Amino acid sequence: GEQGVSEANWDKTAFEINGEPVSLREWNFYLRMNQMQWEKQYLEDYGDDMWSVETDDSGITMADGLKKEVMEVICKTHILNQHAQEYNAELTAEEKAAVSERAESFMSAYHAALLDFAGADEEFVTEQLSATELSTKVEELAGKEYEPDIAEEDYQREGICYVLISTTGLRDADGNLTPFSDEEVQERTQMAKELSQKAKETGDLKSVAEEAGLRPIESSMGRSNEGDGQEPLMLDAARALAVGEVSDPIETEEGWFLVQHTNDYDESGTVYWKEYLTEQAQQSYAQEIYEQWRADAQIVQNEEIMDSVIKRVALNIKRAYNQKKYTDLQEDFVIMMKKKATTLLAVLLMGAIALTGCSAPHTVNGSAEAVSVNGTSVPLGELNFYLRYQQANMQNAYGGMFG
């Protein structure tokens, strides 16, 4: 119940996956960590009875939904790792050391009361992270066996340079929008017209935009807008231009776009999109393989033991421990992570472009302002690239724990 699973019962089998036992401790750990995330999102709306709330007409409760989701996370890790030898998958010494560091960070990120409730110590967390890391490796190796046949026209890219002159407003570091006045919108509309004309005369939109204090984006475009998250009206206009030509101002919901068709073959964009489409195809292939393994898996559940973990009441640590309120424990973690994220973002924004030379990915409106750092506008495309990069790393590290 509310005091967590007794250590004496940790080795009991909650369920088996193809004959491999999953301990009550592991089941409890994943349930508790995910339970915290769910309660953070829903507890205020549903109250302490949230786990007995029915989510559909069939009588399925939120507790049932949590258990199903967590079981699938655990199943995927174990099933993939059961095929590790087929792909000669194992963790290197360097990967093991990185896992140990992540486990140490994990332990320091959570309050002792929550870790105790989840039955977590550093050795156990290291084991779980190692299993997650290995399963990720198996999945990647399974996908890389597949070599998709991708047509050249699907990944070949042409070079563009564009800039957005926003007419909506500016956002501060907290994401708060300060709308432009009608007068400011008129001024920025006039600016778009003047910069378009000047760029047409000079043949260099990038320099004209930079001289005006704007931040142009050098990017690429394909033969269609499919799968390309950049502004579609801007892309349509760019494809209508001959190489070297600059567009008239293009009105969008975000403001005025100006775009120049810079070349008919963008090497970095083409390489990126070929790799991206290949990776997507390989991930889909690996997922199909896993789904077949999952369908063939023999799962034997010990319902009584599994149901001993989560009760249909909220996990209010404040009732189990009189040290701090549950919400305070969550806030400690959130504050700590925000501090880490702020420091990381500042470092990334100052140095990562120089270090990588990578273009922004084409999954967002790349030139919309995301944040202003010391007066310098940082476009969403740039921010998105580094967030996605860190997201991939964090998902590899913790995805198996939180789904």
Short mmCIF file of C-alpha atoms in Angstrom, two decimals:
data_model
loop_
_atom_site.label_atom_id
_atom_site.label_comp_id
_atom_site.label_asym_id
_atom_site.label_seq_id
_atom_site.Cartn_x
_atom_site.Cartn_y
_atom_site.Cartn_z
CA GLY A 1 0.00 0.00 0.00
CA GLU A 2 1.16 3.47 0.91
CA GLN A 3 4.43 2.46 2.55
CA GLY A 4 5.74 0.96 -0.68
CA VAL A 5 6.73 -2.66 -1.35
CA SER A 6 8.53 -4.38 1.47
CA GLU A 7 12.13 -5.27 0.72
CA ALA A 8 11.34 -8.82 1.78
CA ASN A 9 9.00 -9.13 -1.21
CA TRP A 10 11.26 -7.55 -3.84
CA ASP A 11 12.24 -10.86 -5.43
CA LYS A 12 8.70 -12.09 -5.92
CA THR A 13 7.73 -12.55 -9.56
CA ALA A 14 5.16 -10.06 -10.82
CA PHE A 15 5.00 -11.59 -14.30
CA GLU A 16 7.09 -13.57 -16.75
CA ILE A 17 8.10 -12.68 -20.31
CA ASN A 18 9.00 -15.77 -22.34
CA GLY A 19 9.93 -17.47 -19.09
CA GLU A 20 12.06 -14.57 -17.84
CA PRO A 21 10.80 -13.33 -14.45
CA VAL A 22 10.10 -9.65 -13.82
CA SER A 23 10.48 -8.97 -10.12
CA LEU A 24 8.00 -7.18 -7.93
CA ARG A 25 10.73 -4.65 -7.24
CA GLU A 26 11.08 -3.77 -10.93
CA TRP A 27 7.31 -3.63 -11.39
CA ASN A 28 6.97 -1.39 -8.34
CA PHE A 29 9.81 0.89 -9.45
CA TYR A 30 8.41 1.62 -12.89
CA LEU A 31 4.89 2.00 -11.59
CA ARG A 32 5.87 4.44 -8.88
CA MET A 33 8.06 6.61 -11.12
CA ASN A 34 5.37 6.80 -13.79
CA GLN A 35 2.66 7.21 -11.19
CA MET A 36 4.38 10.37 -10.01
CA GLN A 37 4.34 11.77 -13.55
CA TRP A 38 0.65 10.99 -14.00
CA GLU A 39 -0.29 12.51 -10.66
CA LYS A 40 1.69 15.62 -11.47
CA GLN A 41 -0.55 16.05 -14.50
CA TYR A 42 -3.93 14.82 -13.27
CA LEU A 43 -4.11 14.84 -9.47
CA GLU A 44 -5.30 18.43 -9.24
CA ASP A 45 -8.19 17.70 -11.60
CA TYR A 46 -9.29 14.32 -10.22
CA GLY A 47 -8.22 14.39 -6.57
CA ASP A 48 -7.15 11.44 -4.45
CA ASP A 49 -9.65 9.15 -6.16
CA MET A 50 -8.06 9.68 -9.57
CA TRP A 51 -6.90 6.07 -9.91
CA SER A 52 -10.48 4.78 -9.69
CA VAL A 53 -11.74 7.21 -12.35
CA GLU A 54 -13.07 5.32 -15.37
CA THR A 55 -11.57 6.50 -18.65
CA ASP A 56 -14.11 4.89 -20.99
CA ASP A 57 -17.44 3.07 -21.06
CA SER A 58 -15.78 -0.32 -20.60
CA GLY A 59 -14.91 0.45 -16.99
CA ILE A 60 -11.16 0.81 -17.57
CA THR A 61 -9.73 3.03 -14.83
CA MET A 62 -6.70 5.27 -14.77
CA ALA A 63 -4.99 2.68 -12.58
CA ASP A 64 -5.60 0.08 -15.29
CA GLY A 65 -4.23 2.45 -17.91
CA LEU A 66 -1.08 3.12 -15.90
CA LYS A 67 -0.45 -0.58 -15.35
CA LYS A 68 -0.89 -1.34 -19.04
CA GLU A 69 1.45 1.43 -20.13
CA VAL A 70 4.15 0.47 -17.63
CA MET A 71 3.89 -3.19 -18.51
CA GLU A 72 4.48 -2.38 -22.19
CA VAL A 73 7.57 -0.34 -21.29
CA ILE A 74 8.98 -3.24 -19.27
CA CYS A 75 8.02 -5.80 -21.91
CA LYS A 76 9.75 -3.87 -24.66
CA THR A 77 13.00 -3.64 -22.72
CA HIS A 78 13.03 -7.33 -21.82
CA ILE A 79 11.91 -8.65 -25.20
CA LEU A 80 14.48 -6.60 -27.09
CA ASN A 81 17.23 -7.72 -24.72
CA GLN A 82 16.21 -11.34 -25.17
CA HIS A 83 17.39 -10.91 -28.77
CA ALA A 84 20.64 -9.12 -27.90
CA GLN A 85 22.86 -12.07 -28.78
CA GLU A 86 21.36 -12.28 -32.27
CA TYR A 87 22.82 -8.84 -32.98
CA ASN A 88 25.96 -9.20 -30.85
CA ALA A 89 24.68 -6.30 -28.79
CA GLU A 90 26.45 -5.48 -25.56
CA LEU A 91 27.44 -2.36 -23.69
CA THR A 92 30.98 -1.07 -24.04
CA ALA A 93 33.03 -0.01 -21.03
CA GLU A 94 32.45 3.60 -22.02
CA GLU A 95 28.68 3.08 -22.22
CA LYS A 96 28.66 1.35 -18.84
CA ALA A 97 30.54 4.27 -17.31
CA ALA A 98 28.03 6.71 -18.82
CA VAL A 99 25.15 4.65 -17.41
CA SER A 100 26.73 4.76 -13.95
CA GLU A 101 26.97 8.55 -14.17
CA ARG A 102 23.32 8.78 -15.19
CA ALA A 103 22.31 6.54 -12.31
CA GLU A 104 24.17 8.78 -9.90
CA SER A 105 22.44 11.83 -11.36
CA PHE A 106 19.08 10.07 -11.14
CA MET A 107 19.56 9.34 -7.45
CA SER A 108 20.51 12.93 -6.68
CA ALA A 109 17.55 14.31 -8.66
CA TYR A 110 14.84 12.75 -6.50
CA HIS A 111 13.93 13.16 -2.86
CA ALA A 112 14.90 10.23 -0.62
CA ALA A 113 11.24 9.68 0.29
CA LEU A 114 10.26 9.04 -3.32
CA LEU A 115 13.29 6.82 -3.98
CA ASP A 116 12.45 4.78 -0.90
CA PHE A 117 8.83 4.48 -2.03
CA ALA A 118 9.98 3.26 -5.44
CA GLY A 119 12.47 0.81 -3.94
CA ALA A 120 15.32 2.53 -5.76
CA ASP A 121 18.99 2.51 -4.84
CA GLU A 122 21.92 3.37 -7.10
CA GLU A 123 22.79 -0.25 -7.90
CA PHE A 124 19.22 -1.07 -8.91
CA VAL A 125 18.83 2.10 -10.98
CA THR A 126 22.11 1.30 -12.74
CA GLU A 127 20.74 -2.14 -13.63
CA GLN A 128 17.56 -0.65 -15.06
CA LEU A 129 19.38 2.02 -17.04
CA SER A 130 21.79 -0.60 -18.37
CA ALA A 131 18.88 -2.72 -19.55
CA THR A 132 17.30 0.28 -21.24
CA GLU A 133 20.57 1.21 -22.92
CA LEU A 134 21.05 -2.31 -24.21
CA SER A 135 17.48 -2.52 -25.54
CA THR A 136 18.01 0.72 -27.44
CA LYS A 137 21.14 -0.75 -28.97
CA VAL A 138 19.33 -3.93 -30.02
CA GLU A 139 16.56 -1.89 -31.64
CA GLU A 140 19.08 0.24 -33.55
CA LEU A 141 21.00 -2.80 -34.78
CA ALA A 142 17.79 -4.50 -35.88
CA GLY A 143 16.82 -1.42 -37.87
CA LYS A 144 20.22 -1.02 -39.50
CA GLU A 145 19.86 -4.42 -41.14
CA TYR A 146 17.31 -2.79 -43.42
CA GLU A 147 18.51 -0.72 -46.37
CA PRO A 148 15.51 1.24 -47.68
CA ASP A 149 15.25 2.13 -51.35
CA ILE A 150 14.61 5.88 -51.25
CA ALA A 151 14.10 7.75 -54.52
CA GLU A 152 16.55 10.59 -55.11
CA GLU A 153 13.76 13.11 -55.64
CA ASP A 154 12.52 12.38 -52.12
CA TYR A 155 15.68 13.60 -50.45
CA GLN A 156 17.40 15.97 -52.88
CA ARG A 157 17.31 19.54 -51.55
CA GLU A 158 17.85 22.99 -53.01
CA GLY A 159 19.30 25.88 -51.06
CA ILE A 160 17.24 28.75 -49.68
CA CYS A 161 17.82 31.65 -47.34
CA TYR A 162 14.86 33.21 -45.58
CA VAL A 163 13.99 35.63 -42.84
CA LEU A 164 10.84 36.35 -40.89
CA ILE A 165 9.81 39.89 -40.01
CA SER A 166 7.36 39.14 -37.26
CA THR A 167 4.12 41.09 -36.97
CA THR A 168 2.82 39.21 -33.94
CA GLY A 169 5.21 40.43 -31.26
CA LEU A 170 8.30 39.43 -29.33
CA ARG A 171 8.68 36.70 -26.72
CA ASP A 172 10.85 36.97 -23.62
CA ALA A 173 12.90 34.19 -22.06
CA ASP A 174 9.79 32.86 -20.30
CA GLY A 175 7.82 32.63 -23.53
CA ASN A 176 5.57 35.59 -22.78
CA LEU A 177 4.45 37.42 -25.91
CA THR A 178 4.41 41.21 -26.10
CA PRO A 179 2.22 42.03 -29.13
CA PHE A 180 3.24 44.72 -31.58
CA SER A 181 1.05 47.81 -31.77
CA ASP A 182 -0.78 48.64 -35.00
CA GLU A 183 1.84 51.30 -35.69
CA GLU A 184 4.65 48.79 -35.18
CA VAL A 185 2.96 46.30 -37.48
CA GLN A 186 2.76 48.97 -40.19
CA GLU A 187 6.43 49.82 -39.67
CA ARG A 188 7.47 46.20 -39.95
CA THR A 189 5.34 45.72 -43.04
CA GLN A 190 7.12 48.67 -44.64
CA MET A 191 10.45 47.19 -43.52
CA ALA A 192 9.60 43.93 -45.31
CA LYS A 193 8.90 45.78 -48.54
CA GLU A 194 12.10 47.81 -48.35
CA LEU A 195 14.30 44.83 -47.48
CA SER A 196 12.77 42.80 -50.32
CA GLN A 197 13.56 45.55 -52.79
CA LYS A 198 17.09 46.02 -51.47
CA ALA A 199 17.77 42.27 -51.52
CA LYS A 200 16.58 42.08 -55.12
CA GLU A 201 18.96 44.90 -56.06
CA THR A 202 21.97 43.38 -54.27
CA GLY A 203 21.14 39.74 -54.86
CA ASP A 204 22.05 38.98 -51.24
CA LEU A 205 19.14 38.56 -48.83
CA LYS A 206 21.38 37.23 -46.06
CA SER A 207 23.56 40.34 -45.87
CA VAL A 208 20.60 42.72 -46.22
CA ALA A 209 18.75 40.99 -43.38
CA GLU A 210 21.80 40.96 -41.12
CA GLU A 211 22.43 44.65 -41.74
CA ALA A 212 18.86 45.28 -40.59
CA GLY A 213 19.52 43.42 -37.34
CA LEU A 214 17.54 40.34 -38.37
CA ARG A 215 18.67 36.73 -38.23
CA PRO A 216 18.28 35.00 -41.61
CA ILE A 217 18.11 31.21 -41.83
CA GLU A 218 20.14 29.35 -44.43
CA SER A 219 18.19 26.18 -45.09
CA SER A 220 16.94 23.94 -47.88
CA MET A 221 13.74 22.85 -49.58
CA GLY A 222 12.54 19.72 -51.31
CA ARG A 223 10.19 19.19 -54.21
CA SER A 224 7.16 19.26 -51.94
CA ASN A 225 6.15 20.44 -48.47
CA GLU A 226 5.44 16.92 -47.23
CA GLY A 227 7.31 16.23 -44.00
CA ASP A 228 8.86 19.69 -44.08
CA GLY A 229 7.85 21.79 -41.09
CA GLN A 230 8.97 25.11 -42.51
CA GLU A 231 6.38 27.71 -43.45
CA PRO A 232 4.56 26.20 -46.47
CA LEU A 233 3.70 29.57 -48.05
CA MET A 234 7.37 30.51 -47.93
CA LEU A 235 8.40 27.18 -49.48
CA ASP A 236 5.83 27.53 -52.26
CA ALA A 237 7.18 30.99 -53.08
CA ALA A 238 10.78 29.76 -53.01
CA ARG A 239 10.10 26.97 -55.50
CA ALA A 240 8.67 29.53 -57.91
CA LEU A 241 11.94 31.48 -57.92
CA ALA A 242 14.88 30.98 -60.25
CA VAL A 243 18.24 30.48 -58.56
CA GLY A 244 19.39 33.82 -57.17
CA GLU A 245 15.96 35.47 -57.18
CA VAL A 246 14.42 37.05 -54.07
CA SER A 247 10.70 36.96 -53.33
CA ASP A 248 8.27 39.75 -52.62
CA PRO A 249 7.13 39.84 -48.98
CA ILE A 250 5.06 36.71 -48.20
CA GLU A 251 2.26 37.27 -45.70
CA THR A 252 1.73 34.52 -43.11
CA GLU A 253 0.19 34.24 -39.66
CA GLU A 254 3.61 34.86 -38.13
CA GLY A 255 4.43 37.88 -40.21
CA TRP A 256 6.27 38.66 -43.45
CA PHE A 257 8.69 36.13 -44.92
CA LEU A 258 11.37 36.99 -47.45
CA VAL A 259 13.12 34.12 -49.22
CA GLN A 260 15.92 33.71 -51.73
CA HIS A 261 16.52 30.61 -53.85
CA THR A 262 20.28 30.34 -53.34
CA ASN A 263 21.24 27.21 -55.29
CA ASP A 264 19.76 24.22 -57.09
CA TYR A 265 21.62 21.64 -54.97
CA ASP A 266 22.17 21.94 -51.23
CA GLU A 267 24.65 19.24 -50.25
CA SER A 268 24.26 19.42 -46.48
CA GLY A 269 20.47 19.51 -46.75
CA THR A 270 20.45 16.57 -49.17
CA VAL A 271 22.73 14.50 -46.95
CA TYR A 272 20.61 15.36 -43.91
CA TRP A 273 17.34 14.39 -45.57
CA LYS A 274 18.71 11.14 -47.00
CA GLU A 275 19.98 10.19 -43.55
CA TYR A 276 16.75 11.34 -41.93
CA LEU A 277 14.48 9.37 -44.28
CA THR A 278 16.75 6.34 -44.00
CA GLU A 279 16.63 6.54 -40.22
CA GLN A 280 12.85 6.87 -40.24
CA ALA A 281 12.51 3.82 -42.48
CA GLN A 282 14.89 1.81 -40.31
CA GLN A 283 13.04 2.79 -37.16
CA SER A 284 9.76 1.68 -38.73
CA TYR A 285 11.38 -1.60 -39.75
CA ALA A 286 12.73 -2.16 -36.22
CA GLN A 287 9.30 -1.38 -34.79
CA GLU A 288 7.70 -3.97 -37.07
CA ILE A 289 10.21 -6.56 -35.89
CA TYR A 290 9.54 -5.72 -32.26
CA GLU A 291 5.77 -5.84 -32.75
CA GLN A 292 6.12 -9.36 -34.14
CA TRP A 293 8.29 -10.37 -31.19
CA ARG A 294 5.74 -8.83 -28.84
CA ALA A 295 2.86 -10.64 -30.53
CA ASP A 296 4.72 -13.96 -30.19
CA ALA A 297 5.76 -13.36 -26.57
CA GLN A 298 4.36 -15.53 -23.82
CA ILE A 299 3.32 -13.32 -20.91
CA VAL A 300 2.30 -14.96 -17.64
CA GLN A 301 0.97 -12.52 -15.03
CA ASN A 302 0.70 -12.96 -11.29
CA GLU A 303 -2.27 -10.65 -10.86
CA GLU A 304 -2.33 -10.82 -7.07
CA ILE A 305 1.28 -9.72 -6.77
CA MET A 306 0.95 -7.08 -9.49
CA ASP A 307 -2.15 -5.60 -7.87
CA SER A 308 -0.41 -5.37 -4.50
CA VAL A 309 1.59 -2.40 -5.73
CA ILE A 310 -0.85 0.24 -6.89
CA LYS A 311 -3.96 0.93 -4.88
CA ARG A 312 -6.80 2.98 -6.26
CA VAL A 313 -5.76 5.98 -4.20
CA ALA A 314 -3.21 8.65 -4.92
CA LEU A 315 0.43 8.18 -4.01
CA ASN A 316 0.48 11.07 -1.54
CA ILE A 317 3.92 10.85 -0.02
CA LYS A 318 2.89 13.57 2.40
CA ARG A 319 0.69 10.96 4.10
CA ALA A 320 3.39 8.30 4.11
CA TYR A 321 6.20 10.68 5.08
CA ASN A 322 5.80 13.77 7.22
CA GLN A 323 8.94 15.39 5.86
CA LYS A 324 7.57 17.38 2.92
CA LYS A 325 4.42 17.61 0.83
CA TYR A 326 4.35 15.53 -2.32
CA THR A 327 4.00 18.65 -4.44
CA ASP A 328 7.08 20.08 -2.71
CA LEU A 329 9.06 16.99 -3.67
CA GLN A 330 7.99 17.47 -7.28
CA GLU A 331 8.87 21.16 -7.18
CA ASP A 332 12.36 20.37 -5.84
CA PHE A 333 12.95 18.16 -8.84
CA VAL A 334 11.42 20.59 -11.34
CA ILE A 335 13.47 23.52 -10.01
CA MET A 336 16.66 21.50 -10.14
CA MET A 337 16.00 20.40 -13.72
CA LYS A 338 15.12 23.95 -14.80
CA LYS A 339 18.44 25.18 -13.44
CA LYS A 340 20.29 22.45 -15.31
CA ALA A 341 18.30 23.12 -18.49
CA THR A 342 18.93 26.88 -18.31
CA THR A 343 22.66 26.37 -17.95
CA LEU A 344 22.70 23.82 -20.75
CA LEU A 345 20.68 26.03 -23.08
CA ALA A 346 22.96 29.02 -22.51
CA VAL A 347 26.03 26.94 -23.33
CA LEU A 348 24.39 25.42 -26.39
CA LEU A 349 23.20 28.72 -27.79
CA MET A 350 26.63 30.29 -27.45
CA GLY A 351 28.80 27.49 -28.74
CA ALA A 352 27.01 24.62 -30.43
CA ILE A 353 26.68 26.10 -33.92
CA ALA A 354 30.38 26.82 -34.09
CA LEU A 355 31.13 23.30 -32.93
CA THR A 356 28.75 21.39 -35.18
CA GLY A 357 28.09 23.54 -38.22
CA CYS A 358 24.72 21.77 -38.54
CA SER A 359 21.66 23.26 -40.18
CA ALA A 360 18.37 23.52 -38.32
CA PRO A 361 16.08 20.54 -38.88
CA HIS A 362 13.00 21.00 -41.02
CA THR A 363 10.30 20.14 -38.52
CA VAL A 364 9.30 23.57 -37.22
CA ASN A 365 8.77 27.15 -38.34
CA GLY A 366 12.49 27.70 -38.16
CA SER A 367 12.68 31.49 -38.20
CA ALA A 368 9.98 32.25 -35.63
CA GLU A 369 11.64 33.78 -32.57
CA ALA A 370 11.83 31.30 -29.70
CA VAL A 371 13.75 33.36 -27.15
CA SER A 372 15.92 36.44 -26.85
CA VAL A 373 19.33 35.99 -25.15
CA ASN A 374 20.97 39.25 -24.13
CA GLY A 375 19.09 41.02 -26.88
CA THR A 376 19.94 38.46 -29.56
CA SER A 377 16.94 36.78 -31.16
CA VAL A 378 17.24 33.00 -31.25
CA PRO A 379 15.02 31.43 -33.94
CA LEU A 380 12.89 28.40 -33.20
CA GLY A 381 14.71 26.32 -35.81
CA GLU A 382 18.01 26.74 -34.01
CA LEU A 383 16.52 26.05 -30.60
CA ASN A 384 14.63 23.03 -31.94
CA PHE A 385 17.80 21.43 -33.30
CA TYR A 386 19.59 21.46 -29.97
CA LEU A 387 16.52 20.50 -27.99
CA ARG A 388 15.97 17.50 -30.29
CA TYR A 389 19.65 16.56 -29.92
CA GLN A 390 19.41 16.63 -26.14
CA GLN A 391 15.99 14.93 -26.28
CA ALA A 392 17.51 11.99 -28.11
CA ASN A 393 20.21 11.66 -25.48
CA MET A 394 17.73 11.89 -22.60
CA GLN A 395 15.34 9.43 -24.22
CA ASN A 396 18.16 6.95 -24.62
CA ALA A 397 19.02 7.46 -20.97
CA TYR A 398 15.57 7.55 -19.37
CA GLY A 399 12.98 6.58 -21.99
CA GLY A 400 12.64 3.06 -20.66
CA MET A 401 11.79 4.39 -17.22
CA PHE A 402 9.15 6.90 -18.19
CA GLY A 403 7.83 5.53 -21.49
#
